[in-house]
Short mmCIF file of C-alpha atoms in Angstrom, two decimals:
data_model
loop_
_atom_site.label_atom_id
_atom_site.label_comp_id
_atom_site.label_asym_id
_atom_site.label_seq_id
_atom_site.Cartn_x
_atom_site.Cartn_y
_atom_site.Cartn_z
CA UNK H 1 5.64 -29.32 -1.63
CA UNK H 2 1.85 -28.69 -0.68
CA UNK H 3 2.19 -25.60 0.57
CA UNK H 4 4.01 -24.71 -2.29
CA UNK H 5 1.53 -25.72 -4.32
CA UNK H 6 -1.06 -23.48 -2.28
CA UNK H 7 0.83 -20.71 -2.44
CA UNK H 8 0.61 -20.79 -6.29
CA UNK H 9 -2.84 -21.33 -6.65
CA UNK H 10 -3.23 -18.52 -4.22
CA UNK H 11 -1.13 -16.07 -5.99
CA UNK H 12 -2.89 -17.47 -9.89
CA UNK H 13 -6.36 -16.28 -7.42
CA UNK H 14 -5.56 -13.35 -6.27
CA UNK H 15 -3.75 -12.25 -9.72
CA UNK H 16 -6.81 -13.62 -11.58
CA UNK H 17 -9.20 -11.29 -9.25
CA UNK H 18 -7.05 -8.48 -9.65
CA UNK H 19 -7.09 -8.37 -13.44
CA UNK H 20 -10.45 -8.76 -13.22
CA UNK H 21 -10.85 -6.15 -10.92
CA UNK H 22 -9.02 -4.01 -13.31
CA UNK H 23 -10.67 -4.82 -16.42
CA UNK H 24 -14.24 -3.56 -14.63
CA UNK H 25 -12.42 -0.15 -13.15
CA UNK H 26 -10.79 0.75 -16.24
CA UNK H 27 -14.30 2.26 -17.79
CA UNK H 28 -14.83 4.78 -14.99
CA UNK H 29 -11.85 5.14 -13.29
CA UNK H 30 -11.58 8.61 -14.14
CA UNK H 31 -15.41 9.64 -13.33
CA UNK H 32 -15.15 7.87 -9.53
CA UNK H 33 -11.61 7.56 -7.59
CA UNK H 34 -12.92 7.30 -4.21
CA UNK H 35 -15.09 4.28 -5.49
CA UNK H 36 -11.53 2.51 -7.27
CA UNK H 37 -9.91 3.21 -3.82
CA UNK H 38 -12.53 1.45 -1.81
CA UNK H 39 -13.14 -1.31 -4.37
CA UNK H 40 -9.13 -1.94 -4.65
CA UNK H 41 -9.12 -2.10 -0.88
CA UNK H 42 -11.71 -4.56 -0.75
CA UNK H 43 -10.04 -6.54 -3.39
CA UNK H 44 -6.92 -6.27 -1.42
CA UNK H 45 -8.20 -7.34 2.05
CA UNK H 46 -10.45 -10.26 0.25
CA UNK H 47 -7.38 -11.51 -1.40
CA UNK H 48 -5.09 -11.23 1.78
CA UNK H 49 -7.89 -13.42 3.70
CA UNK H 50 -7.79 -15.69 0.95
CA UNK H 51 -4.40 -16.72 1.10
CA UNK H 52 -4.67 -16.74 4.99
CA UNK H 53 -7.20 -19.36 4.48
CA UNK H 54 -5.05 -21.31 2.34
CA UNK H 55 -2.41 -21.26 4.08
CA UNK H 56 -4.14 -22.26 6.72
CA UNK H 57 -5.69 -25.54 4.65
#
């Protein structure tokens, strides 16, 4: 049941950070792509470490 429980809260994170991520692209998405790429990678690979770590907890 803990791991369950991790899982969620890593998923609510990594949804939470994605949104976010969103909401600050959505104003000049259409003036920089290569910058949206990068940044959505980074966002990506941060939230794929993230759950690593807590699945690791």
């Amino acid at each position: 049941m803990a791991l369950d429980d991790k899982a969620k809260e890593a998923l609510k994170f990594v949804q939470d950070g994605y949104d976010k991520a969103e909401e600050e692209v959505d104003g000049w998405f259409v003036r920089n792509k290569l910058s949206v790429a990068i940044l959505t990678g980074v966002a990506v690979g941060i939230a794929l470490l993230a759950i690593a770590v807590l699945a690791l907890l």
